[in-house]
GROMACS .gro file of C-alpha atoms in nm:
model
  415
    1UNK     CA    1   9.560   3.131   5.637
    2UNK     CA    2   9.627   2.862   5.896
    3UNK     CA    3   9.450   2.842   6.232
    4UNK     CA    4   9.751   2.970   6.428
    5UNK     CA    5   9.794   3.272   6.205
    6UNK     CA    6   9.425   3.354   6.229
    7UNK     CA    7   9.422   3.323   6.606
    8UNK     CA    8   9.713   3.568   6.630
    9UNK     CA    9   9.536   3.804   6.395
   10UNK     CA   10   9.220   3.796   6.606
   11UNK     CA   11   9.417   3.873   6.920
   12UNK     CA   12   9.655   4.140   6.787
   13UNK     CA   13   9.502   4.302   6.479
   14UNK     CA   14   9.369   4.610   6.658
   15UNK     CA   15   9.032   4.572   6.488
   16UNK     CA   16   8.754   4.756   6.673
   17UNK     CA   17   8.475   4.514   6.735
   18UNK     CA   18   8.497   4.318   7.060
   19UNK     CA   19   8.134   4.237   7.005
   20UNK     CA   20   8.250   4.001   6.734
   21UNK     CA   21   8.353   3.740   6.991
   22UNK     CA   22   8.032   3.787   7.185
   23UNK     CA   23   7.835   3.745   6.861
   24UNK     CA   24   8.028   3.427   6.785
   25UNK     CA   25   7.948   3.276   7.120
   26UNK     CA   26   7.589   3.377   7.174
   27UNK     CA   27   7.398   3.624   6.957
   28UNK     CA   28   7.245   3.530   6.621
   29UNK     CA   29   7.483   3.617   6.333
   30UNK     CA   30   7.360   3.850   6.066
   31UNK     CA   31   7.477   3.614   5.799
   32UNK     CA   32   7.269   3.337   5.960
   33UNK     CA   33   6.963   3.560   5.939
   34UNK     CA   34   7.024   3.625   5.567
   35UNK     CA   35   7.078   3.251   5.513
   36UNK     CA   36   6.726   3.193   5.647
   37UNK     CA   37   6.593   3.382   5.350
   38UNK     CA   38   6.743   3.127   5.117
   39UNK     CA   39   6.556   2.849   5.284
   40UNK     CA   40   6.228   3.026   5.340
   41UNK     CA   41   5.930   2.986   5.112
   42UNK     CA   42   5.805   3.308   4.951
   43UNK     CA   43   5.644   3.472   5.257
   44UNK     CA   44   5.306   3.629   5.249
   45UNK     CA   45   5.329   3.718   5.618
   46UNK     CA   46   5.315   4.067   5.762
   47UNK     CA   47   5.615   4.224   5.938
   48UNK     CA   48   5.608   4.448   6.243
   49UNK     CA   49   5.885   4.702   6.322
   50UNK     CA   50   5.874   4.848   6.675
   51UNK     CA   51   6.065   5.177   6.722
   52UNK     CA   52   6.126   5.269   7.087
   53UNK     CA   53   6.206   5.631   7.173
   54UNK     CA   54   6.396   5.604   7.509
   55UNK     CA   55   6.390   5.885   7.756
   56UNK     CA   56   6.029   5.997   7.746
   57UNK     CA   57   5.949   6.199   7.433
   58UNK     CA   58   5.759   6.523   7.487
   59UNK     CA   59   5.432   6.442   7.315
   60UNK     CA   60   5.290   6.793   7.341
   61UNK     CA   61   5.571   6.928   7.135
   62UNK     CA   62   5.553   6.638   6.890
   63UNK     CA   63   5.180   6.639   6.815
   64UNK     CA   64   5.108   6.997   6.912
   65UNK     CA   65   4.762   7.128   7.028
   66UNK     CA   66   4.849   7.461   6.864
   67UNK     CA   67   4.494   7.596   6.885
   68UNK     CA   68   4.460   7.548   7.263
   69UNK     CA   69   4.554   7.870   7.453
   70UNK     CA   70   4.635   7.658   7.761
   71UNK     CA   71   4.922   7.502   7.566
   72UNK     CA   72   5.078   7.842   7.501
   73UNK     CA   73   5.011   7.966   7.856
   74UNK     CA   74   5.163   7.657   8.022
   75UNK     CA   75   5.488   7.650   7.824
   76UNK     CA   76   5.592   8.010   7.761
   77UNK     CA   77   5.914   7.990   7.554
   78UNK     CA   78   5.869   7.617   7.483
   79UNK     CA   79   5.536   7.649   7.301
   80UNK     CA   80   5.547   7.649   6.919
   81UNK     CA   81   5.366   7.938   6.748
   82UNK     CA   82   5.088   7.806   6.529
   83UNK     CA   83   5.247   7.940   6.214
   84UNK     CA   84   5.562   7.729   6.271
   85UNK     CA   85   5.379   7.400   6.305
   86UNK     CA   86   5.272   7.152   6.036
   87UNK     CA   87   4.891   7.153   6.061
   88UNK     CA   88   4.708   6.818   6.062
   89UNK     CA   89   4.362   6.936   6.175
   90UNK     CA   90   4.213   7.260   6.305
   91UNK     CA   91   4.342   7.161   6.654
   92UNK     CA   92   4.658   6.951   6.612
   93UNK     CA   93   4.988   6.990   6.424
   94UNK     CA   94   5.319   6.815   6.395
   95UNK     CA   95   5.654   6.950   6.515
   96UNK     CA   96   5.818   7.151   6.234
   97UNK     CA   97   6.105   6.895   6.226
   98UNK     CA   98   5.862   6.624   6.109
   99UNK     CA   99   5.823   6.728   5.748
  100UNK     CA  100   5.854   6.372   5.618
  101UNK     CA  101   5.587   6.239   5.850
  102UNK     CA  102   5.365   6.530   5.737
  103UNK     CA  103   5.404   6.400   5.375
  104UNK     CA  104   5.309   6.051   5.494
  105UNK     CA  105   5.007   6.205   5.671
  106UNK     CA  106   4.900   6.376   5.350
  107UNK     CA  107   4.936   6.038   5.170
  108UNK     CA  108   4.721   5.876   5.443
  109UNK     CA  109   5.003   5.642   5.548
  110UNK     CA  110   5.037   5.779   5.899
  111UNK     CA  111   4.802   5.709   6.189
  112UNK     CA  112   4.840   5.904   6.509
  113UNK     CA  113   4.697   5.789   6.841
  114UNK     CA  114   4.720   6.073   7.093
  115UNK     CA  115   4.714   6.036   7.469
  116UNK     CA  116   4.835   5.677   7.490
  117UNK     CA  117   4.925   5.554   7.839
  118UNK     CA  118   4.823   5.308   8.110
  119UNK     CA  119   4.639   5.316   8.451
  120UNK     CA  120   4.819   5.455   8.753
  121UNK     CA  121   5.119   5.586   8.559
  122UNK     CA  122   5.475   5.555   8.690
  123UNK     CA  123   5.719   5.835   8.614
  124UNK     CA  124   6.028   5.618   8.643
  125UNK     CA  125   6.198   5.562   8.305
  126UNK     CA  126   6.281   5.206   8.391
  127UNK     CA  127   5.953   5.096   8.541
  128UNK     CA  128   5.744   5.272   8.274
  129UNK     CA  129   5.942   5.121   7.988
  130UNK     CA  130   5.916   4.783   8.156
  131UNK     CA  131   5.536   4.828   8.161
  132UNK     CA  132   5.522   4.914   7.790
  133UNK     CA  133   5.747   4.626   7.691
  134UNK     CA  134   5.593   4.360   7.914
  135UNK     CA  135   5.234   4.479   7.861
  136UNK     CA  136   5.171   4.441   8.234
  137UNK     CA  137   5.094   4.766   8.411
  138UNK     CA  138   4.963   4.613   8.733
  139UNK     CA  139   5.236   4.369   8.845
  140UNK     CA  140   5.592   4.326   8.730
  141UNK     CA  141   5.625   4.063   8.460
  142UNK     CA  142   5.920   3.853   8.350
  143UNK     CA  143   5.816   3.819   7.985
  144UNK     CA  144   5.744   4.070   7.709
  145UNK     CA  145   5.422   4.077   7.514
  146UNK     CA  146   5.604   3.979   7.195
  147UNK     CA  147   5.797   3.714   7.395
  148UNK     CA  148   5.462   3.559   7.505
  149UNK     CA  149   5.357   3.551   7.139
  150UNK     CA  150   5.684   3.381   7.045
  151UNK     CA  151   5.604   3.121   7.311
  152UNK     CA  152   5.251   3.062   7.185
  153UNK     CA  153   5.357   3.002   6.822
  154UNK     CA  154   5.667   2.803   6.924
  155UNK     CA  155   5.867   3.042   6.710
  156UNK     CA  156   6.195   2.934   6.553
  157UNK     CA  157   6.514   3.131   6.607
  158UNK     CA  158   6.504   3.456   6.414
  159UNK     CA  159   6.128   3.512   6.434
  160UNK     CA  160   6.190   3.830   6.637
  161UNK     CA  161   6.512   4.029   6.605
  162UNK     CA  162   6.653   4.333   6.780
  163UNK     CA  163   6.919   4.540   6.600
  164UNK     CA  164   7.029   4.692   6.931
  165UNK     CA  165   7.331   4.613   7.158
  166UNK     CA  166   7.106   4.464   7.428
  167UNK     CA  167   6.796   4.245   7.385
  168UNK     CA  168   6.493   4.436   7.510
  169UNK     CA  169   6.249   4.269   7.757
  170UNK     CA  170   5.986   4.307   7.486
  171UNK     CA  171   6.125   4.001   7.304
  172UNK     CA  172   6.172   3.768   7.602
  173UNK     CA  173   5.939   3.476   7.658
  174UNK     CA  174   5.947   3.184   7.893
  175UNK     CA  175   6.052   2.924   7.633
  176UNK     CA  176   6.143   3.144   7.335
  177UNK     CA  177   6.337   3.467   7.307
  178UNK     CA  178   6.415   3.706   7.029
  179UNK     CA  179   6.762   3.739   6.875
  180UNK     CA  180   6.998   4.028   6.925
  181UNK     CA  181   7.218   4.158   6.642
  182UNK     CA  182   7.388   4.491   6.718
  183UNK     CA  183   7.382   4.734   6.422
  184UNK     CA  184   7.749   4.822   6.505
  185UNK     CA  185   7.969   4.686   6.233
  186UNK     CA  186   8.345   4.637   6.209
  187UNK     CA  187   8.563   4.944   6.215
  188UNK     CA  188   8.882   4.854   6.034
  189UNK     CA  189   9.213   5.040   6.079
  190UNK     CA  190   9.350   5.173   5.747
  191UNK     CA  191   9.627   4.915   5.740
  192UNK     CA  192   9.379   4.620   5.748
  193UNK     CA  193   9.246   4.493   5.414
  194UNK     CA  194   8.875   4.416   5.416
  195UNK     CA  195   8.926   4.114   5.191
  196UNK     CA  196   9.166   3.967   5.445
  197UNK     CA  197   8.903   4.000   5.718
  198UNK     CA  198   8.647   3.836   5.494
  199UNK     CA  199   8.889   3.545   5.449
  200UNK     CA  200   8.891   3.501   5.826
  201UNK     CA  201   8.534   3.384   5.812
  202UNK     CA  202   8.618   3.072   5.612
  203UNK     CA  203   8.640   2.755   5.817
  204UNK     CA  204   8.982   2.604   5.888
  205UNK     CA  205   9.018   2.228   5.931
  206UNK     CA  206   9.077   2.116   6.285
  207UNK     CA  207   9.044   2.450   6.465
  208UNK     CA  208   8.842   2.480   6.792
  209UNK     CA  209   8.473   2.549   6.748
  210UNK     CA  210   8.467   2.871   6.954
  211UNK     CA  211   8.766   3.010   6.762
  212UNK     CA  212   8.592   2.936   6.432
  213UNK     CA  213   8.275   3.105   6.551
  214UNK     CA  214   8.461   3.408   6.674
  215UNK     CA  215   8.650   3.439   6.340
  216UNK     CA  216   8.331   3.405   6.141
  217UNK     CA  217   8.179   3.685   6.344
  218UNK     CA  218   8.443   3.926   6.208
  219UNK     CA  219   8.326   3.867   5.853
  220UNK     CA  220   7.969   3.893   5.971
  221UNK     CA  221   8.029   4.233   6.123
  222UNK     CA  222   8.205   4.340   5.805
  223UNK     CA  223   7.886   4.268   5.614
  224UNK     CA  224   7.686   4.470   5.873
  225UNK     CA  225   7.925   4.763   5.814
  226UNK     CA  226   7.877   4.736   5.439
  227UNK     CA  227   7.497   4.746   5.460
  228UNK     CA  228   7.498   5.037   5.696
  229UNK     CA  229   7.756   5.226   5.484
  230UNK     CA  230   7.554   5.166   5.166
  231UNK     CA  231   7.248   5.307   5.342
  232UNK     CA  232   7.442   5.611   5.457
  233UNK     CA  233   7.569   5.674   5.103
  234UNK     CA  234   7.222   5.644   4.958
  235UNK     CA  235   7.052   5.880   5.207
  236UNK     CA  236   7.329   6.124   5.292
  237UNK     CA  237   7.281   6.033   5.662
  238UNK     CA  238   7.564   6.072   5.912
  239UNK     CA  239   7.793   5.770   5.920
  240UNK     CA  240   7.678   5.516   6.179
  241UNK     CA  241   8.018   5.494   6.348
  242UNK     CA  242   8.052   5.867   6.410
  243UNK     CA  243   7.970   6.033   6.741
  244UNK     CA  244   7.600   6.137   6.749
  245UNK     CA  245   7.519   6.498   6.815
  246UNK     CA  246   7.292   6.397   7.098
  247UNK     CA  247   7.406   6.091   7.290
  248UNK     CA  248   7.173   5.820   7.418
  249UNK     CA  249   7.095   5.861   7.781
  250UNK     CA  250   7.130   5.600   8.057
  251UNK     CA  251   6.759   5.530   8.013
  252UNK     CA  252   6.841   5.316   7.711
  253UNK     CA  253   6.821   5.337   7.333
  254UNK     CA  254   7.077   5.409   7.065
  255UNK     CA  255   7.133   5.740   6.889
  256UNK     CA  256   7.179   5.597   6.540
  257UNK     CA  257   6.846   5.489   6.396
  258UNK     CA  258   6.922   5.484   6.018
  259UNK     CA  259   7.174   5.202   6.062
  260UNK     CA  260   6.925   4.983   6.243
  261UNK     CA  261   6.649   5.049   5.985
  262UNK     CA  262   6.893   4.985   5.702
  263UNK     CA  263   6.949   4.634   5.832
  264UNK     CA  264   6.573   4.579   5.869
  265UNK     CA  265   6.516   4.696   5.513
  266UNK     CA  266   6.783   4.458   5.378
  267UNK     CA  267   6.627   4.167   5.570
  268UNK     CA  268   6.283   4.242   5.438
  269UNK     CA  269   6.392   4.285   5.077
  270UNK     CA  270   6.586   3.953   5.060
  271UNK     CA  271   6.297   3.758   5.221
  272UNK     CA  272   6.418   3.691   5.575
  273UNK     CA  273   6.116   3.531   5.750
  274UNK     CA  274   6.150   3.743   6.066
  275UNK     CA  275   5.807   3.872   6.176
  276UNK     CA  276   5.910   4.134   6.440
  277UNK     CA  277   6.201   4.375   6.447
  278UNK     CA  278   6.299   4.606   6.738
  279UNK     CA  279   6.502   4.922   6.690
  280UNK     CA  280   6.546   5.233   6.901
  281UNK     CA  281   6.649   5.596   6.938
  282UNK     CA  282   6.764   5.741   7.268
  283UNK     CA  283   6.817   6.082   7.419
  284UNK     CA  284   6.459   6.209   7.476
  285UNK     CA  285   6.497   6.294   7.848
  286UNK     CA  286   6.474   6.671   7.785
  287UNK     CA  287   6.482   6.829   8.130
  288UNK     CA  288   6.671   7.132   7.987
  289UNK     CA  289   6.720   7.306   7.651
  290UNK     CA  290   6.437   7.099   7.506
  291UNK     CA  291   6.365   7.286   7.181
  292UNK     CA  292   6.701   7.231   7.014
  293UNK     CA  293   6.755   6.881   7.154
  294UNK     CA  294   6.414   6.747   7.067
  295UNK     CA  295   6.412   6.903   6.725
  296UNK     CA  296   6.745   6.737   6.641
  297UNK     CA  297   6.615   6.401   6.760
  298UNK     CA  298   6.279   6.437   6.583
  299UNK     CA  299   6.460   6.534   6.260
  300UNK     CA  300   6.668   6.217   6.284
  301UNK     CA  301   6.354   6.016   6.353
  302UNK     CA  302   6.175   6.179   6.067
  303UNK     CA  303   6.450   6.126   5.814
  304UNK     CA  304   6.501   5.766   5.921
  305UNK     CA  305   6.132   5.669   5.921
  306UNK     CA  306   6.035   5.837   5.600
  307UNK     CA  307   6.333   5.700   5.413
  308UNK     CA  308   6.250   5.353   5.542
  309UNK     CA  309   5.877   5.373   5.459
  310UNK     CA  310   5.950   5.499   5.112
  311UNK     CA  311   6.204   5.223   5.052
  312UNK     CA  312   5.959   4.963   5.180
  313UNK     CA  313   5.690   5.093   4.937
  314UNK     CA  314   5.909   4.973   4.651
  315UNK     CA  315   5.863   4.596   4.709
  316UNK     CA  316   5.584   4.358   4.773
  317UNK     CA  317   5.741   4.242   5.101
  318UNK     CA  318   5.803   4.597   5.204
  319UNK     CA  319   5.439   4.692   5.154
  320UNK     CA  320   5.356   4.431   5.419
  321UNK     CA  321   5.564   4.614   5.683
  322UNK     CA  322   5.397   4.813   5.962
  323UNK     CA  323   5.595   5.047   6.188
  324UNK     CA  324   5.489   5.148   6.539
  325UNK     CA  325   5.671   5.431   6.724
  326UNK     CA  326   5.630   5.483   7.099
  327UNK     CA  327   5.802   5.620   7.408
  328UNK     CA  328   5.773   5.524   7.774
  329UNK     CA  329   5.585   5.840   7.870
  330UNK     CA  330   5.527   6.197   7.765
  331UNK     CA  331   5.634   6.510   7.959
  332UNK     CA  332   5.450   6.737   8.203
  333UNK     CA  333   5.214   7.004   8.067
  334UNK     CA  334   5.402   7.294   8.222
  335UNK     CA  335   5.761   7.375   8.139
  336UNK     CA  336   6.025   7.369   8.415
  337UNK     CA  337   6.269   7.646   8.501
  338UNK     CA  338   6.543   7.507   8.273
  339UNK     CA  339   6.371   7.548   7.935
  340UNK     CA  340   6.271   7.186   7.948
  341UNK     CA  341   5.997   6.954   8.072
  342UNK     CA  342   5.993   6.683   8.340
  343UNK     CA  343   5.860   6.329   8.342
  344UNK     CA  344   5.493   6.306   8.254
  345UNK     CA  345   5.241   6.046   8.149
  346UNK     CA  346   5.057   5.996   7.826
  347UNK     CA  347   5.194   6.064   7.479
  348UNK     CA  348   5.126   5.997   7.108
  349UNK     CA  349   5.195   5.671   6.925
  350UNK     CA  350   5.266   5.676   6.548
  351UNK     CA  351   5.174   5.388   6.309
  352UNK     CA  352   5.319   5.401   5.959
  353UNK     CA  353   5.306   5.187   5.650
  354UNK     CA  354   5.140   5.092   5.326
  355UNK     CA  355   4.853   4.916   5.504
  356UNK     CA  356   4.786   5.202   5.750
  357UNK     CA  357   4.460   5.386   5.731
  358UNK     CA  358   4.585   5.741   5.808
  359UNK     CA  359   4.416   5.970   6.053
  360UNK     CA  360   4.379   6.055   6.419
  361UNK     CA  361   4.248   5.772   6.635
  362UNK     CA  362   4.126   5.862   6.984
  363UNK     CA  363   4.102   6.194   7.171
  364UNK     CA  364   4.372   6.445   7.251
  365UNK     CA  365   4.396   6.471   7.634
  366UNK     CA  366   4.259   6.779   7.804
  367UNK     CA  367   4.510   7.037   7.915
  368UNK     CA  368   4.292   7.148   8.204
  369UNK     CA  369   4.150   6.823   8.338
  370UNK     CA  370   4.485   6.692   8.471
  371UNK     CA  371   4.610   6.431   8.712
  372UNK     CA  372   4.849   6.621   8.946
  373UNK     CA  373   4.967   6.833   8.656
  374UNK     CA  374   4.987   6.547   8.408
  375UNK     CA  375   4.777   6.438   8.114
  376UNK     CA  376   4.512   6.166   8.161
  377UNK     CA  377   4.554   5.895   7.907
  378UNK     CA  378   4.265   5.864   7.661
  379UNK     CA  379   4.385   5.534   7.500
  380UNK     CA  380   4.533   5.231   7.676
  381UNK     CA  381   4.863   5.128   7.517
  382UNK     CA  382   4.744   4.766   7.513
  383UNK     CA  383   4.472   4.872   7.269
  384UNK     CA  384   4.740   4.990   7.022
  385UNK     CA  385   4.964   4.683   7.068
  386UNK     CA  386   4.664   4.453   7.067
  387UNK     CA  387   4.550   4.595   6.735
  388UNK     CA  388   4.884   4.527   6.567
  389UNK     CA  389   4.897   4.177   6.720
  390UNK     CA  390   4.564   4.114   6.563
  391UNK     CA  391   4.618   4.278   6.224
  392UNK     CA  392   4.989   4.224   6.167
  393UNK     CA  393   5.068   3.898   6.355
  394UNK     CA  394   4.724   3.745   6.318
  395UNK     CA  395   4.714   3.666   6.693
  396UNK     CA  396   4.432   3.688   6.944
  397UNK     CA  397   4.536   3.994   7.152
  398UNK     CA  398   4.337   3.884   7.458
  399UNK     CA  399   4.596   3.607   7.515
  400UNK     CA  400   4.897   3.836   7.568
  401UNK     CA  401   4.800   4.108   7.819
  402UNK     CA  402   4.727   3.912   8.136
  403UNK     CA  403   4.348   3.923   8.117
  404UNK     CA  404   4.308   4.263   7.951
  405UNK     CA  405   4.081   4.266   7.651
  406UNK     CA  406   4.228   4.515   7.404
  407UNK     CA  407   3.987   4.741   7.216
  408UNK     CA  408   4.049   4.710   6.840
  409UNK     CA  409   4.158   5.024   6.663
  410UNK     CA  410   4.093   5.039   6.286
  411UNK     CA  411   4.434   5.170   6.201
  412UNK     CA  412   4.522   4.901   5.951
  413UNK     CA  413   4.335   4.828   5.632
  414UNK     CA  414   4.363   4.529   5.396
  415UNK     CA  415   4.642   4.690   5.192
   0.00000   0.00000   0.00000
């Protein structure tokens, strides 16, 4: 195929995937990431996967204080009866949608930190998420806490990767930034042959550089689609290019988590030297009809996480993966008049993986000693992130939180 024919194809084929040209001109290509594995020495390094739940997940209906009568009195129709919950202790239980996480709990591979937040909480989605991702609750910051770590180690391209359409502030440093590779692959019309598209990725003598990069991106997205499709076929999950039942909200996040984690799993298994991955799930802003919406989202989260953790348990590299799940805030203690809950403060954080020492770390916030109707945080979020910086990335956490000295949480063992 000559350069002129290929150029016409790129302009007129009707292939869905405008992101291909953007990927060719800026973002790190997935194929480049996989190529890094071929040139990397056998890694013994740990890997961190950060899962962001955008919208403010209701922590009280995720890790449920089922034995507290105040919980039931405050929420009326939103409170789960004790017999429906998945009991962890004589006081706390998981949402009934989280059956896979309950199995991980029983296997001591799930740590739960309740009541995680920060001083003087902000109930704005955008400001609160900015605080969690920059690690700076006092003053606005221009870098993320992972970005500052990238700066400190002079990280090469590909050390931190987001499988999301937009690079999160979390991965932005002053001199180094993470790479962004959208999980969305290439949707081919039925009259386009996949082999023809793959051929487009081959270099043509004498063609302009930007045209060559844009063409190569088509083949790259085709590979993304194959990895995601294979993961869907293996798990029975909904196809990643179908409309999700609950769309992501304007507060950020994507509604298809299995596709993102499938790409992470592939990278880990082939030996890509990336140390940090960022993925997300959106739609948790449950001001109305919370029960059905949150259960659907938590079930998707549960299926995605447990499939990923079980897959990672099958390889040496996978057993060095630690997953941290967080949201920008929890919800208010009392239900609103629309069968939902409004923006609140503290919420639980999950840590999963082979190295995790399962259990509850920290105290469940009081439902009576409140701050203007909201929970008082019992664990600072920087303590959680500082602990994984120390244990997973082997970094001194006191360097990355603007003077705050994180308290170490013993959530990770030696593996």
